[in-house]
Each structure stands twice: as C-alpha cells, then as structure tokens.
mmCIF file of C-alpha atoms in Angstrom:
data_model
loop_
_atom_site.group_PDB
_atom_site.id
_atom_site.type_symbol
_atom_site.label_atom_id
_atom_site.label_comp_id
_atom_site.label_asym_id
_atom_site.label_seq_id
_atom_site.Cartn_x
_atom_site.Cartn_y
_atom_site.Cartn_z
ATOM 1 C CA MET A 1 55.198 -1.966 -42.215
ATOM 2 C CA THR A 2 53.579 -5.511 -42.532
ATOM 3 C CA ASP A 3 53.332 -7.796 -39.457
ATOM 4 C CA ASN A 4 54.489 -11.085 -40.610
ATOM 5 C CA LYS A 5 53.869 -12.901 -37.273
ATOM 6 C CA THR A 6 51.892 -15.844 -37.585
ATOM 7 C CA ILE A 7 48.560 -16.068 -35.505
ATOM 8 C CA ASN A 8 48.550 -18.407 -32.658
ATOM 9 C CA TYR A 9 45.429 -20.544 -32.764
ATOM 10 C CA ASN A 10 46.284 -22.179 -29.648
ATOM 11 C CA SER A 11 45.891 -18.811 -27.923
ATOM 12 C CA PHE A 12 43.211 -18.015 -25.503
ATOM 13 C CA TRP A 13 41.265 -15.754 -28.122
ATOM 14 C CA TYR A 14 41.615 -18.334 -30.683
ATOM 15 C CA ALA A 15 41.454 -21.800 -29.083
ATOM 16 C CA ASP A 16 38.303 -23.750 -29.361
ATOM 17 C CA TRP A 17 38.190 -24.529 -25.370
ATOM 18 C CA ALA A 18 37.895 -20.832 -24.907
ATOM 19 C CA PHE A 19 34.746 -20.603 -27.028
ATOM 20 C CA PRO A 20 32.271 -22.112 -24.406
ATOM 21 C CA PHE A 21 33.436 -19.782 -21.937
ATOM 22 C CA PHE A 22 32.378 -16.739 -23.694
ATOM 23 C CA THR A 23 28.986 -18.410 -24.677
ATOM 24 C CA ALA A 24 28.712 -19.368 -21.059
ATOM 25 C CA LEU A 25 29.050 -15.642 -19.980
ATOM 26 C CA LEU A 26 26.741 -14.159 -22.871
ATOM 27 C CA ALA A 27 23.855 -16.787 -22.135
ATOM 28 C CA ALA A 28 24.187 -16.170 -18.271
ATOM 29 C CA GLY A 29 23.534 -12.440 -18.898
ATOM 30 C CA THR A 30 20.916 -13.196 -21.434
ATOM 31 C CA PHE A 31 18.842 -15.401 -19.458
ATOM 32 C CA THR A 32 19.166 -13.221 -16.254
ATOM 33 C CA ALA A 33 18.038 -10.250 -18.129
ATOM 34 C CA CYS A 34 14.939 -12.387 -18.792
ATOM 35 C CA HIS A 35 14.703 -12.658 -14.972
ATOM 36 C CA MET A 36 14.848 -9.209 -14.652
ATOM 37 C CA TYR A 37 12.144 -8.555 -17.192
ATOM 38 C CA VAL A 38 9.897 -11.107 -15.645
ATOM 39 C CA VAL A 39 10.250 -10.108 -11.881
ATOM 40 C CA HIS A 40 10.923 -6.425 -12.627
ATOM 41 C CA GLY A 41 9.440 -5.535 -15.845
ATOM 42 C CA VAL A 42 12.763 -4.319 -17.581
ATOM 43 C CA GLY A 43 16.112 -5.538 -18.835
ATOM 44 C CA ALA A 44 15.096 -8.210 -21.567
ATOM 45 C CA PHE A 45 17.695 -8.069 -24.423
ATOM 46 C CA ASN A 46 15.261 -8.503 -27.249
ATOM 47 C CA ASP A 47 12.941 -6.920 -29.837
ATOM 48 C CA ILE A 48 9.577 -5.859 -28.369
ATOM 49 C CA ALA A 49 7.730 -8.309 -30.648
ATOM 50 C CA VAL A 50 9.614 -11.090 -29.400
ATOM 51 C CA ILE A 51 9.106 -9.884 -25.684
ATOM 52 C CA ALA A 52 5.575 -9.468 -26.390
ATOM 53 C CA LEU A 53 5.132 -13.306 -27.038
ATOM 54 C CA LEU A 54 6.566 -13.996 -23.462
ATOM 55 C CA LYS A 55 4.439 -11.297 -22.145
ATOM 56 C CA ALA A 56 1.743 -12.994 -23.420
ATOM 57 C CA GLY A 57 2.430 -15.787 -21.601
ATOM 58 C CA LEU A 58 3.181 -14.126 -18.313
ATOM 59 C CA ASP A 59 -0.462 -12.520 -18.808
ATOM 60 C CA GLY A 60 -1.981 -15.983 -18.918
ATOM 61 C CA GLY A 61 -2.152 -16.515 -22.722
ATOM 62 C CA GLY A 62 0.256 -19.344 -22.824
ATOM 63 C CA TYR A 63 3.817 -19.777 -23.474
ATOM 64 C CA GLY A 64 3.509 -21.841 -26.509
ATOM 65 C CA ALA A 65 4.269 -19.110 -29.003
ATOM 66 C CA ALA A 66 7.438 -17.858 -27.162
ATOM 67 C CA ALA A 67 8.787 -21.259 -26.631
ATOM 68 C CA ALA A 68 8.522 -22.551 -30.360
ATOM 69 C CA PHE A 69 9.662 -19.202 -31.675
ATOM 70 C CA GLY A 70 12.525 -18.946 -29.422
ATOM 71 C CA ALA A 71 13.612 -22.724 -29.450
ATOM 72 C CA SER A 72 13.436 -22.688 -33.317
ATOM 73 C CA PHE A 73 15.792 -19.838 -33.520
ATOM 74 C CA LEU A 74 18.226 -21.493 -31.154
ATOM 75 C CA PHE A 75 18.029 -24.801 -32.805
ATOM 76 C CA ALA A 76 18.600 -23.260 -36.316
ATOM 77 C CA ARG A 77 21.810 -20.807 -35.127
ATOM 78 C CA VAL A 78 23.466 -23.773 -33.196
ATOM 79 C CA LEU A 79 23.319 -25.817 -36.578
ATOM 80 C CA GLU A 80 24.363 -22.796 -38.487
ATOM 81 C CA GLY A 81 27.019 -21.504 -36.154
ATOM 82 C CA PRO A 82 29.627 -24.647 -36.710
ATOM 83 C CA LEU A 83 29.386 -24.525 -40.552
ATOM 84 C CA VAL A 84 29.901 -20.680 -40.718
ATOM 85 C CA GLY A 85 32.067 -20.193 -37.886
ATOM 86 C CA ILE A 86 29.660 -17.422 -36.570
ATOM 87 C CA LEU A 87 27.361 -17.463 -33.559
ATOM 88 C CA ASP A 88 24.524 -14.993 -34.083
ATOM 89 C CA ILE A 89 24.031 -13.436 -30.752
ATOM 90 C CA GLY A 90 20.309 -12.138 -31.668
ATOM 91 C CA GLY A 91 19.119 -15.475 -32.662
ATOM 92 C CA ALA A 92 20.760 -17.975 -30.688
ATOM 93 C CA LEU A 93 21.159 -16.207 -27.425
ATOM 94 C CA ASN A 94 18.768 -13.032 -27.292
ATOM 95 C CA THR A 95 15.869 -14.943 -28.693
ATOM 96 C CA GLY A 96 16.716 -18.693 -27.860
ATOM 97 C CA VAL A 97 18.245 -18.330 -24.535
ATOM 98 C CA GLY A 98 16.645 -15.051 -23.476
ATOM 99 C CA VAL A 99 13.186 -16.140 -24.479
ATOM 100 C CA GLY A 100 12.815 -19.579 -26.083
ATOM 101 C CA ILE A 101 14.087 -21.752 -22.976
ATOM 102 C CA PRO A 102 12.502 -19.391 -20.196
ATOM 103 C CA ALA A 103 9.199 -19.948 -21.912
ATOM 104 C CA ILE A 104 9.530 -23.743 -22.013
ATOM 105 C CA LEU A 105 10.699 -23.757 -18.441
ATOM 106 C CA LEU A 106 7.722 -21.848 -17.453
ATOM 107 C CA ALA A 107 5.493 -23.684 -19.651
ATOM 108 C CA ALA A 108 6.698 -27.083 -17.813
ATOM 109 C CA GLY A 109 6.059 -25.389 -14.446
ATOM 110 C CA ILE A 110 9.669 -24.899 -13.662
ATOM 111 C CA THR A 111 9.759 -21.311 -12.333
ATOM 112 C CA ALA A 112 12.677 -21.498 -9.991
ATOM 113 C CA PRO A 113 15.314 -20.554 -12.578
ATOM 114 C CA VAL A 114 13.589 -17.723 -14.114
ATOM 115 C CA TYR A 115 12.429 -16.006 -10.735
ATOM 116 C CA ASN A 116 15.541 -16.500 -8.708
ATOM 117 C CA PHE A 117 18.555 -14.232 -9.669
ATOM 118 C CA PRO A 118 21.372 -16.447 -8.604
ATOM 119 C CA LEU A 119 19.666 -19.658 -10.014
ATOM 120 C CA ALA A 120 19.148 -17.780 -13.067
ATOM 121 C CA ILE A 121 22.713 -17.064 -13.449
ATOM 122 C CA ALA A 122 23.735 -20.223 -12.917
ATOM 123 C CA THR A 123 21.139 -21.745 -15.275
ATOM 124 C CA GLY A 124 22.334 -19.445 -17.957
ATOM 125 C CA LEU A 125 25.955 -20.350 -17.477
ATOM 126 C CA LEU A 126 25.061 -23.924 -17.991
ATOM 127 C CA ILE A 127 23.030 -23.433 -20.985
ATOM 128 C CA GLY A 128 25.804 -21.488 -22.663
ATOM 129 C CA LEU A 129 28.403 -24.089 -21.985
ATOM 130 C CA ALA A 130 26.010 -26.427 -23.535
ATOM 131 C CA ILE A 131 25.867 -24.453 -26.513
ATOM 132 C CA GLY A 132 29.382 -23.672 -26.836
ATOM 133 C CA TYR A 133 30.486 -27.236 -26.611
ATOM 134 C CA ILE A 134 27.730 -28.552 -29.090
ATOM 135 C CA ILE A 135 28.833 -25.783 -31.549
ATOM 136 C CA VAL A 136 32.667 -26.709 -31.018
ATOM 137 C CA GLY A 137 31.849 -30.509 -31.346
ATOM 138 C CA ILE A 138 29.870 -30.146 -34.591
ATOM 139 C CA ARG A 139 32.628 -28.013 -35.952
ATOM 140 C CA LYS A 140 35.314 -30.652 -35.091
ATOM 141 C CA ILE A 141 33.740 -33.570 -36.520
ATOM 142 C CA SER A 142 32.067 -31.929 -39.732
ATOM 143 C CA ILE A 143 33.837 -28.629 -41.186
ATOM 144 C CA LYS A 144 37.597 -28.742 -40.128
ATOM 145 C CA SER A 145 39.990 -26.069 -41.545
ATOM 146 C CA ALA A 146 43.454 -25.378 -40.622
ATOM 147 C CA SER A 147 42.790 -21.749 -40.245
ATOM 148 C CA SER A 148 39.648 -21.940 -38.449
ATOM 149 C CA THR A 149 38.755 -20.470 -34.996
ATOM 150 C CA PHE A 150 36.089 -23.420 -34.481
ATOM 151 C CA GLY A 151 33.307 -21.115 -34.464
ATOM 152 C CA ALA A 152 34.878 -18.921 -31.899
ATOM 153 C CA ASP A 153 33.720 -15.681 -33.820
ATOM 154 C CA VAL A 154 30.710 -13.950 -32.628
ATOM 155 C CA MET A 155 28.421 -11.632 -34.711
ATOM 156 C CA MET A 156 25.881 -9.406 -33.417
ATOM 157 C CA GLY A 157 22.657 -8.134 -34.605
ATOM 158 C CA ALA A 158 23.041 -9.486 -38.332
ATOM 159 C CA GLY A 159 21.475 -12.807 -38.341
ATOM 160 C CA ASN A 160 18.110 -12.008 -39.349
ATOM 161 C CA MET A 161 19.028 -9.626 -41.878
ATOM 162 C CA ALA A 162 22.329 -11.250 -43.465
ATOM 163 C CA GLY A 163 21.278 -14.876 -42.757
ATOM 164 C CA ARG A 164 20.053 -15.091 -46.192
ATOM 165 C CA TYR A 165 23.521 -14.538 -47.770
ATOM 166 C CA PHE A 166 25.061 -17.235 -45.551
ATOM 167 C CA GLY A 167 23.985 -20.084 -48.271
ATOM 168 C CA PRO A 168 26.792 -19.543 -50.610
ATOM 169 C CA LEU A 169 29.386 -19.244 -47.678
ATOM 170 C CA ILE A 170 28.110 -22.572 -46.127
ATOM 171 C CA ILE A 171 28.483 -24.483 -49.564
ATOM 172 C CA ILE A 172 31.835 -23.039 -50.052
ATOM 173 C CA SER A 173 32.904 -24.075 -46.567
ATOM 174 C CA ALA A 174 31.436 -27.793 -47.131
ATOM 175 C CA CYS A 175 33.204 -28.017 -50.413
ATOM 176 C CA GLN A 176 36.336 -26.966 -48.749
ATOM 177 C CA ALA A 177 35.750 -29.701 -46.148
ATOM 178 C CA SER A 178 35.428 -32.617 -48.551
ATOM 179 C CA LEU A 179 33.851 -33.569 -51.862
ATOM 180 C CA PRO A 180 30.969 -35.601 -50.387
ATOM 181 C CA VAL A 181 30.174 -33.288 -47.976
ATOM 182 C CA GLY A 182 30.309 -30.179 -50.626
ATOM 183 C CA LEU A 183 27.973 -32.251 -52.730
ATOM 184 C CA GLY A 184 25.494 -32.833 -50.136
ATOM 185 C CA SER A 185 25.332 -28.883 -49.355
ATOM 186 C CA ILE A 186 24.819 -28.371 -53.025
ATOM 187 C CA ILE A 187 21.885 -30.694 -53.381
ATOM 188 C CA GLY A 188 20.356 -29.490 -50.168
ATOM 189 C CA ALA A 189 20.703 -25.859 -51.191
ATOM 190 C CA LEU A 190 19.315 -26.823 -54.712
ATOM 191 C CA LEU A 191 16.172 -28.492 -53.259
ATOM 192 C CA PHE A 192 15.497 -25.580 -50.671
ATOM 193 C CA TYR A 193 15.840 -23.340 -53.589
ATOM 194 C CA ILE A 194 13.366 -25.255 -55.869
ATOM 195 C CA TRP A 195 10.819 -25.296 -52.557
ATOM 196 C CA ASN A 196 11.016 -21.309 -52.236
ATOM 197 C CA LYS A 197 13.018 -21.940 -48.873
ATOM 198 C CA PRO A 198 16.240 -20.309 -47.611
ATOM 199 C CA ILE A 199 19.095 -22.187 -49.170
ATOM 200 C CA ALA A 200 21.264 -21.803 -45.956
ATOM 201 C CA GLY A 201 18.984 -24.553 -44.205
ATOM 202 C CA GLY A 202 19.215 -26.778 -47.240
ATOM 203 C CA ALA A 203 23.099 -26.271 -47.404
ATOM 204 C CA ILE A 204 23.496 -27.110 -43.661
ATOM 205 C CA LEU A 205 21.237 -30.122 -43.693
ATOM 206 C CA GLY A 206 22.601 -31.496 -46.899
ATOM 207 C CA ALA A 207 26.370 -31.402 -45.614
ATOM 208 C CA MET A 208 25.464 -32.745 -42.317
ATOM 209 C CA LEU A 209 23.559 -35.781 -44.213
ATOM 210 C CA PHE A 210 26.329 -36.361 -46.428
ATOM 211 C CA GLY A 211 29.008 -35.757 -43.416
ATOM 212 C CA GLY A 212 27.040 -38.655 -41.712
ATOM 213 C CA PHE A 213 27.623 -41.075 -44.516
ATOM 214 C CA PHE A 214 31.213 -39.872 -45.698
ATOM 215 C CA PRO A 215 32.939 -38.637 -42.393
ATOM 216 C CA LEU A 216 36.396 -36.645 -42.868
ATOM 217 C CA PRO A 217 39.323 -38.167 -42.280
ATOM 218 C CA LEU A 218 41.209 -37.334 -39.009
ATOM 219 C CA GLU A 219 43.949 -34.822 -39.509
#
C-alpha cells in the first residue's frame, strides 16, 4: 500500500530549529576526538594525511598548514550546505572542526579547549551550534523551498568524491529560488568552468552575489 500521509516538516526530525542540535552533538564529538588524539595519541576522526598536518604542528613544525587546510574546508562546506541542503561531515566537521579550528587555537596559544576534556566538549558544542545556525540562516535568506528541510540532511564521507557533481544541483536549486539568483549561479559556474575551477564554487558565489542584489521576497 502507498502511504499517503504528508510529511510534517515542523516535527523534530525536519524542523530547522533541530538542525543546530545535531551539528552541536557532531561537532562536540569531533572536537573532543581531536583532544583525545592530542593528549593520548588516538581517537581523531580524520584521514591519516590530514592528521599528519596536525601532528607536524604538535611536533614543532607549525600549525599553519593544518589551520589553513581545515579552515578552508569548513568555510567551503558551510557555504555549500545551505544551497544543496547537505552538510558534509568529512569536510565541515571532521576536517574543519576536528583539525582546522584546534590548529588555529593552538597556533594562537589558546591550548585549554584542546587539552581539557570537559572544555573540549563545551567548545565543540558551541562551534556546532554556530555552524548549524549559520547554515540555517543562510538557507532561510537565500534558497527557500516549501519542501526543504533547511539543510537538515547530513551526508557522510562523500564530500571529496561527490562534491564535483554538486554544481548542477546548486544551479537547479538556485533557479528554483528566483530568476536573478539562478542567473547568478549560472554565470558563476560558467566563469569557474572557463578558469578550470570546480563549478560548484562558482555557482555558490554567483547565487550569493546576485541574491544580495535581488533578495527573495518573504513568503
């Protein structure tokens, strides 16, 4: 039999207010896993190559590479998340929160959140809440859809491999939002294609730029 029940998008699992709750828990676990690695040498949720960047800093080689790599991944995934409705755990949380932010803190001489277990949990919770609210906020003022979960979908482990295919999805989503936003997304993707860069980045930046000049009307 076909279930004809309509989905209740105000329920906990679909509501936009619930999304920061999940990102807070995920970020708390990821940041605390970094604490476990720094203090005990085990427990980090990352690829060996990414952890090697952090270990180089712990061994005295400087945290610049880990901070730049992790923070750039986090920034890109936070911009990507609202537009495609998906948050990549690997890029945004494991790499960004688990390596990038700790590396930035250690480079700045702020060691307590990384070396103290309860403080690591609290720091991760706050970071996750911020990420969740930023994604939901961008989603609400940019791409709005009646059947959207406002970014409350989570994808695990496919960001690096499947991210290249998000370009067309971003363009379609932008076109559904409004004509100017869709046009900006297409122009951005085209420019990035000409420059031999991933078109997803161009589509995101183009949609955000045109969305700033041509905001969507409130529903």
